[in-house]
mmCIF file with all atom_site columns, C-alpha atoms in Angstrom:
data_model
loop_
_atom_site.group_PDB
_atom_site.id
_atom_site.type_symbol
_atom_site.label_atom_id
_atom_site.label_alt_id
_atom_site.label_comp_id
_atom_site.label_asym_id
_atom_site.label_entity_id
_atom_site.label_seq_id
_atom_site.pdbx_PDB_ins_code
_atom_site.Cartn_x
_atom_site.Cartn_y
_atom_site.Cartn_z
_atom_site.occupancy
_atom_site.B_iso_or_equiv
_atom_site.pdbx_formal_charge
_atom_site.auth_seq_id
_atom_site.auth_comp_id
_atom_site.auth_asym_id
_atom_site.auth_atom_id
_atom_site.pdbx_PDB_model_num
ATOM 1   C CA . MET A 1 1   ? 8.303   -24.193 0.179   1.00 0.00 ? 1   MET A CA 1
ATOM 2   C CA . LYS A 1 2   ? 5.909   -21.358 -0.901  1.00 0.00 ? 2   LYS A CA 1
ATOM 3   C CA . TYR A 1 3   ? 2.291   -22.061 -2.245  1.00 0.00 ? 3   TYR A CA 1
ATOM 4   C CA . LEU A 1 4   ? -0.008  -19.551 -3.531  1.00 0.00 ? 4   LEU A CA 1
ATOM 5   C CA . ILE A 1 5   ? -3.827  -20.004 -2.525  1.00 0.00 ? 5   ILE A CA 1
ATOM 6   C CA . LEU A 1 6   ? -6.123  -18.492 -4.986  1.00 0.00 ? 6   LEU A CA 1
ATOM 7   C CA . LYS A 1 7   ? -9.564  -17.726 -4.008  1.00 0.00 ? 7   LYS A CA 1
ATOM 8   C CA . HIS A 1 8   ? -11.913 -17.715 -7.145  1.00 0.00 ? 8   HIS A CA 1
ATOM 9   C CA . TYR A 1 9   ? -15.503 -16.330 -7.059  1.00 0.00 ? 9   TYR A CA 1
ATOM 10  C CA . ARG A 1 10  ? -16.016 -17.710 -10.447 1.00 0.00 ? 10  ARG A CA 1
ATOM 11  C CA . GLY A 1 11  ? -14.015 -20.016 -12.683 1.00 0.00 ? 11  GLY A CA 1
ATOM 12  C CA . GLY A 1 12  ? -13.315 -22.931 -10.423 1.00 0.00 ? 12  GLY A CA 1
ATOM 13  C CA . PRO A 1 13  ? -15.135 -26.282 -10.073 1.00 0.00 ? 13  PRO A CA 1
ATOM 14  C CA . ALA A 1 14  ? -18.877 -26.028 -9.361  1.00 0.00 ? 14  ALA A CA 1
ATOM 15  C CA . PRO A 1 15  ? -19.573 -24.976 -5.794  1.00 0.00 ? 15  PRO A CA 1
ATOM 16  C CA . VAL A 1 16  ? -20.769 -27.671 -3.285  1.00 0.00 ? 16  VAL A CA 1
ATOM 17  C CA . VAL A 1 17  ? -23.254 -25.271 -1.886  1.00 0.00 ? 17  VAL A CA 1
ATOM 18  C CA . ASP A 1 18  ? -24.101 -22.002 -3.761  1.00 0.00 ? 18  ASP A CA 1
ATOM 19  C CA . TYR A 1 19  ? -24.421 -19.150 -1.366  1.00 0.00 ? 19  TYR A CA 1
ATOM 20  C CA . GLY A 1 20  ? -24.285 -16.568 -4.046  1.00 0.00 ? 20  GLY A CA 1
ATOM 21  C CA . THR A 1 21  ? -21.766 -13.785 -4.397  1.00 0.00 ? 21  THR A CA 1
ATOM 22  C CA . MET A 1 22  ? -20.938 -11.512 -1.235  1.00 0.00 ? 22  MET A CA 1
ATOM 23  C CA . ASP A 1 23  ? -22.852 -8.692  -2.405  1.00 0.00 ? 23  ASP A CA 1
ATOM 24  C CA . THR A 1 24  ? -25.994 -10.701 -1.674  1.00 0.00 ? 24  THR A CA 1
ATOM 25  C CA . TRP A 1 25  ? -24.895 -11.389 2.028   1.00 0.00 ? 25  TRP A CA 1
ATOM 26  C CA . THR A 1 26  ? -25.812 -9.273  5.009   1.00 0.00 ? 26  THR A CA 1
ATOM 27  C CA . PRO A 1 27  ? -23.028 -6.946  6.234   1.00 0.00 ? 27  PRO A CA 1
ATOM 28  C CA . GLU A 1 28  ? -22.733 -9.049  9.382   1.00 0.00 ? 28  GLU A CA 1
ATOM 29  C CA . GLU A 1 29  ? -22.193 -12.181 7.186   1.00 0.00 ? 29  GLU A CA 1
ATOM 30  C CA . VAL A 1 30  ? -19.468 -10.244 5.115   1.00 0.00 ? 30  VAL A CA 1
ATOM 31  C CA . ASP A 1 31  ? -17.880 -9.023  8.274   1.00 0.00 ? 31  ASP A CA 1
ATOM 32  C CA . ALA A 1 32  ? -17.774 -12.493 9.781   1.00 0.00 ? 32  ALA A CA 1
ATOM 33  C CA . HIS A 1 33  ? -16.215 -13.889 6.549   1.00 0.00 ? 33  HIS A CA 1
ATOM 34  C CA . VAL A 1 34  ? -13.455 -11.220 6.471   1.00 0.00 ? 34  VAL A CA 1
ATOM 35  C CA . GLN A 1 35  ? -12.809 -11.641 10.130  1.00 0.00 ? 35  GLN A CA 1
ATOM 36  C CA . PHE A 1 36  ? -12.284 -15.543 9.651   1.00 0.00 ? 36  PHE A CA 1
ATOM 37  C CA . MET A 1 37  ? -9.760  -14.697 6.943   1.00 0.00 ? 37  MET A CA 1
ATOM 38  C CA . ARG A 1 38  ? -7.921  -12.254 9.273   1.00 0.00 ? 38  ARG A CA 1
ATOM 39  C CA . ASP A 1 39  ? -7.811  -14.701 12.206  1.00 0.00 ? 39  ASP A CA 1
ATOM 40  C CA . PHE A 1 40  ? -6.493  -17.519 9.809   1.00 0.00 ? 40  PHE A CA 1
ATOM 41  C CA . ALA A 1 41  ? -3.887  -15.337 8.572   1.00 0.00 ? 41  ALA A CA 1
ATOM 42  C CA . ALA A 1 42  ? -2.931  -14.086 12.195  1.00 0.00 ? 42  ALA A CA 1
ATOM 43  C CA . ARG A 1 43  ? -2.769  -17.854 13.243  1.00 0.00 ? 43  ARG A CA 1
ATOM 44  C CA . LEU A 1 44  ? -0.305  -18.663 10.463  1.00 0.00 ? 44  LEU A CA 1
ATOM 45  C CA . GLU A 1 45  ? 1.661   -15.452 11.242  1.00 0.00 ? 45  GLU A CA 1
ATOM 46  C CA . GLU A 1 46  ? 2.281   -17.048 14.705  1.00 0.00 ? 46  GLU A CA 1
ATOM 47  C CA . THR A 1 47  ? 3.513   -20.245 13.021  1.00 0.00 ? 47  THR A CA 1
ATOM 48  C CA . GLY A 1 48  ? 5.661   -18.541 10.555  1.00 0.00 ? 48  GLY A CA 1
ATOM 49  C CA . GLU A 1 49  ? 3.659   -19.955 7.620   1.00 0.00 ? 49  GLU A CA 1
ATOM 50  C CA . PHE A 1 50  ? 1.933   -16.732 6.414   1.00 0.00 ? 50  PHE A CA 1
ATOM 51  C CA . VAL A 1 51  ? 3.864   -14.722 3.735   1.00 0.00 ? 51  VAL A CA 1
ATOM 52  C CA . GLU A 1 52  ? 1.247   -12.382 2.458   1.00 0.00 ? 52  GLU A CA 1
ATOM 53  C CA . GLY A 1 53  ? -2.314  -12.136 1.136   1.00 0.00 ? 53  GLY A CA 1
ATOM 54  C CA . GLN A 1 54  ? -4.476  -9.673  -0.505  1.00 0.00 ? 54  GLN A CA 1
ATOM 55  C CA . ALA A 1 55  ? -8.276  -9.156  -1.598  1.00 0.00 ? 55  ALA A CA 1
ATOM 56  C CA . LEU A 1 56  ? -8.759  -8.075  -5.057  1.00 0.00 ? 56  LEU A CA 1
ATOM 57  C CA . SER A 1 57  ? -11.277 -5.832  -6.824  1.00 0.00 ? 57  SER A CA 1
ATOM 58  C CA . PRO A 1 58  ? -13.319 -7.124  -9.367  1.00 0.00 ? 58  PRO A CA 1
ATOM 59  C CA . GLU A 1 59  ? -12.210 -4.579  -11.961 1.00 0.00 ? 59  GLU A CA 1
ATOM 60  C CA . GLY A 1 60  ? -9.180  -5.159  -13.988 1.00 0.00 ? 60  GLY A CA 1
ATOM 61  C CA . ALA A 1 61  ? -8.032  -6.199  -17.755 1.00 0.00 ? 61  ALA A CA 1
ATOM 62  C CA . PHE A 1 62  ? -5.711  -8.339  -19.602 1.00 0.00 ? 62  PHE A CA 1
ATOM 63  C CA . VAL A 1 63  ? -2.773  -6.559  -21.032 1.00 0.00 ? 63  VAL A CA 1
ATOM 64  C CA . ARG A 1 64  ? -0.289  -7.504  -23.680 1.00 0.00 ? 64  ARG A CA 1
ATOM 65  C CA . TYR A 1 65  ? 2.548   -5.868  -25.816 1.00 0.00 ? 65  TYR A CA 1
ATOM 66  C CA . ASP A 1 66  ? 1.446   -4.899  -29.436 1.00 0.00 ? 66  ASP A CA 1
ATOM 67  C CA . GLY A 1 67  ? 4.660   -3.950  -30.964 1.00 0.00 ? 67  GLY A CA 1
ATOM 68  C CA . GLU A 1 68  ? 7.366   -1.137  -31.047 1.00 0.00 ? 68  GLU A CA 1
ATOM 69  C CA . GLY A 1 69  ? 5.894   2.170   -30.718 1.00 0.00 ? 69  GLY A CA 1
ATOM 70  C CA . ARG A 1 70  ? 2.357   1.056   -30.279 1.00 0.00 ? 70  ARG A CA 1
ATOM 71  C CA . PRO A 1 71  ? 0.235   1.310   -27.046 1.00 0.00 ? 71  PRO A CA 1
ATOM 72  C CA . PRO A 1 72  ? -0.445  -1.998  -25.041 1.00 0.00 ? 72  PRO A CA 1
ATOM 73  C CA . VAL A 1 73  ? -3.595  -3.869  -25.970 1.00 0.00 ? 73  VAL A CA 1
ATOM 74  C CA . THR A 1 74  ? -6.191  -4.325  -23.302 1.00 0.00 ? 74  THR A CA 1
ATOM 75  C CA . ASP A 1 75  ? -9.122  -6.891  -22.898 1.00 0.00 ? 75  ASP A CA 1
ATOM 76  C CA . GLY A 1 76  ? -11.619 -6.187  -20.314 1.00 0.00 ? 76  GLY A CA 1
ATOM 77  C CA . PRO A 1 77  ? -13.040 -5.353  -17.959 1.00 0.00 ? 77  PRO A CA 1
ATOM 78  C CA . PHE A 1 78  ? -14.964 -8.630  -17.918 1.00 0.00 ? 78  PHE A CA 1
ATOM 79  C CA . ALA A 1 79  ? -15.771 -9.470  -14.333 1.00 0.00 ? 79  ALA A CA 1
ATOM 80  C CA . GLU A 1 80  ? -19.239 -10.457 -15.136 1.00 0.00 ? 80  GLU A CA 1
ATOM 81  C CA . THR A 1 81  ? -18.118 -12.893 -17.772 1.00 0.00 ? 81  THR A CA 1
ATOM 82  C CA . LYS A 1 82  ? -14.825 -14.514 -16.926 1.00 0.00 ? 82  LYS A CA 1
ATOM 83  C CA . ASP A 1 83  ? -12.824 -16.064 -14.007 1.00 0.00 ? 83  ASP A CA 1
ATOM 84  C CA . LEU A 1 84  ? -12.803 -13.690 -11.137 1.00 0.00 ? 84  LEU A CA 1
ATOM 85  C CA . ILE A 1 85  ? -10.121 -14.071 -8.645  1.00 0.00 ? 85  ILE A CA 1
ATOM 86  C CA . ALA A 1 86  ? -11.286 -12.629 -5.401  1.00 0.00 ? 86  ALA A CA 1
ATOM 87  C CA . GLY A 1 87  ? -8.055  -12.684 -3.591  1.00 0.00 ? 87  GLY A CA 1
ATOM 88  C CA . TRP A 1 88  ? -4.924  -14.598 -2.823  1.00 0.00 ? 88  TRP A CA 1
ATOM 89  C CA . MET A 1 89  ? -2.550  -15.841 -0.009  1.00 0.00 ? 89  MET A CA 1
ATOM 90  C CA . VAL A 1 90  ? 0.864   -16.834 -0.113  1.00 0.00 ? 90  VAL A CA 1
ATOM 91  C CA . ILE A 1 91  ? 2.010   -19.418 2.593   1.00 0.00 ? 91  ILE A CA 1
ATOM 92  C CA . ASP A 1 92  ? 5.512   -20.981 3.171   1.00 0.00 ? 92  ASP A CA 1
ATOM 93  C CA . VAL A 1 93  ? 5.059   -24.534 4.513   1.00 0.00 ? 93  VAL A CA 1
ATOM 94  C CA . ASP A 1 94  ? 7.036   -27.723 4.639   1.00 0.00 ? 94  ASP A CA 1
ATOM 95  C CA . SER A 1 95  ? 4.873   -29.844 2.433   1.00 0.00 ? 95  SER A CA 1
ATOM 96  C CA . TRP A 1 96  ? 2.100   -30.039 -0.185  1.00 0.00 ? 96  TRP A CA 1
ATOM 97  C CA . ASP A 1 97  ? 0.066   -31.869 2.246   1.00 0.00 ? 97  ASP A CA 1
ATOM 98  C CA . ARG A 1 98  ? 0.464   -29.042 4.723   1.00 0.00 ? 98  ARG A CA 1
ATOM 99  C CA . ALA A 1 99  ? -0.635  -26.539 2.032   1.00 0.00 ? 99  ALA A CA 1
ATOM 100 C CA . VAL A 1 100 ? -3.619  -28.677 1.204   1.00 0.00 ? 100 VAL A CA 1
ATOM 101 C CA . GLN A 1 101 ? -4.551  -29.022 4.777   1.00 0.00 ? 101 GLN A CA 1
ATOM 102 C CA . LEU A 1 102 ? -4.451  -25.127 5.366   1.00 0.00 ? 102 LEU A CA 1
ATOM 103 C CA . ALA A 1 103 ? -6.570  -24.625 2.107   1.00 0.00 ? 103 ALA A CA 1
ATOM 104 C CA . GLY A 1 104 ? -9.113  -27.099 3.416   1.00 0.00 ? 104 GLY A CA 1
ATOM 105 C CA . GLU A 1 105 ? -9.271  -25.161 6.706   1.00 0.00 ? 105 GLU A CA 1
ATOM 106 C CA . LEU A 1 106 ? -9.544  -21.794 4.747   1.00 0.00 ? 106 LEU A CA 1
ATOM 107 C CA . SER A 1 107 ? -12.315 -23.167 2.730   1.00 0.00 ? 107 SER A CA 1
ATOM 108 C CA . ALA A 1 108 ? -14.692 -23.437 5.661   1.00 0.00 ? 108 ALA A CA 1
ATOM 109 C CA . ALA A 1 109 ? -14.761 -19.548 5.926   1.00 0.00 ? 109 ALA A CA 1
ATOM 110 C CA . PRO A 1 110 ? -18.298 -18.894 6.920   1.00 0.00 ? 110 PRO A CA 1
ATOM 111 C CA . GLY A 1 111 ? -20.920 -17.427 4.589   1.00 0.00 ? 111 GLY A CA 1
ATOM 112 C CA . PRO A 1 112 ? -24.655 -16.780 4.951   1.00 0.00 ? 112 PRO A CA 1
ATOM 113 C CA . GLY A 1 113 ? -26.112 -18.005 8.225   1.00 0.00 ? 113 GLY A CA 1
ATOM 114 C CA . GLY A 1 114 ? -22.592 -18.495 9.563   1.00 0.00 ? 114 GLY A CA 1
ATOM 115 C CA . LYS A 1 115 ? -22.348 -21.825 7.721   1.00 0.00 ? 115 LYS A CA 1
ATOM 116 C CA . PRO A 1 116 ? -18.980 -22.864 6.125   1.00 0.00 ? 116 PRO A CA 1
ATOM 117 C CA . ILE A 1 117 ? -19.097 -22.032 2.344   1.00 0.00 ? 117 ILE A CA 1
ATOM 118 C CA . HIS A 1 118 ? -16.992 -25.020 1.314   1.00 0.00 ? 118 HIS A CA 1
ATOM 119 C CA . GLU A 1 119 ? -15.408 -22.865 -1.511  1.00 0.00 ? 119 GLU A CA 1
ATOM 120 C CA . TRP A 1 120 ? -13.003 -24.356 -3.954  1.00 0.00 ? 120 TRP A CA 1
ATOM 121 C CA . LEU A 1 121 ? -9.501  -22.752 -3.586  1.00 0.00 ? 121 LEU A CA 1
ATOM 122 C CA . GLU A 1 122 ? -6.700  -23.416 -5.854  1.00 0.00 ? 122 GLU A CA 1
ATOM 123 C CA . VAL A 1 123 ? -3.427  -24.295 -4.478  1.00 0.00 ? 123 VAL A CA 1
ATOM 124 C CA . ARG A 1 124 ? -0.250  -23.843 -6.669  1.00 0.00 ? 124 ARG A CA 1
ATOM 125 C CA . PRO A 1 125 ? 3.393   -24.386 -5.734  1.00 0.00 ? 125 PRO A CA 1
ATOM 126 C CA . PHE A 1 126 ? 5.996   -21.419 -6.590  1.00 0.00 ? 126 PHE A CA 1
ATOM 127 C CA . LEU A 1 127 ? 8.645   -22.608 -8.768  1.00 0.00 ? 127 LEU A CA 1
ATOM 128 C CA . ALA A 1 128 ? 11.756  -23.510 -6.766  1.00 0.00 ? 128 ALA A CA 1
ATOM 129 C CA . GLU A 1 129 ? 14.169  -22.791 -9.548  1.00 0.00 ? 129 GLU A CA 1
ATOM 130 C CA . PRO A 1 130 ? 13.691  -22.133 -13.176 1.00 0.00 ? 130 PRO A CA 1
ATOM 131 C CA . PRO A 1 131 ? 13.575  -25.082 -15.400 1.00 0.00 ? 131 PRO A CA 1
ATOM 132 C CA . THR A 1 132 ? 16.649  -26.149 -16.987 1.00 0.00 ? 132 THR A CA 1
ATOM 133 C CA . VAL A 1 133 ? 16.885  -26.201 -20.840 1.00 0.00 ? 133 VAL A CA 1
ATOM 134 C CA . THR A 1 134 ? 18.793  -29.240 -22.328 1.00 0.00 ? 134 THR A CA 1
ATOM 135 C CA . GLU A 1 135 ? 19.498  -30.155 -25.727 1.00 0.00 ? 135 GLU A CA 1
#
């Protein structure tokens, strides 16, 4: 079963330890954090559990349809005021428990001083099949 692991910089539960944002870390601390993520993905590639992942830029906007012949409506950018998803990873594992186990390991990525940041990660299963509508 596939699961999405979302890495939030803002918008999740209160942090266990507040290490600030990555832009306040030293270049060496950022490099160590990114390398941890790469090594984690490489380990999951070896077991066949890694599907894909990506870091995201803080820039972006919500977009919606506004009617025939009208341009889409946008709201944003608003990285300073709303949820900020920093990145995501898709894994393909045998169970929810395995997905939670891996997210827990990923949550130990290092931050300032090389200490685990204990960040909250959101784990969401992919829908296996569209829901069936019955009358």
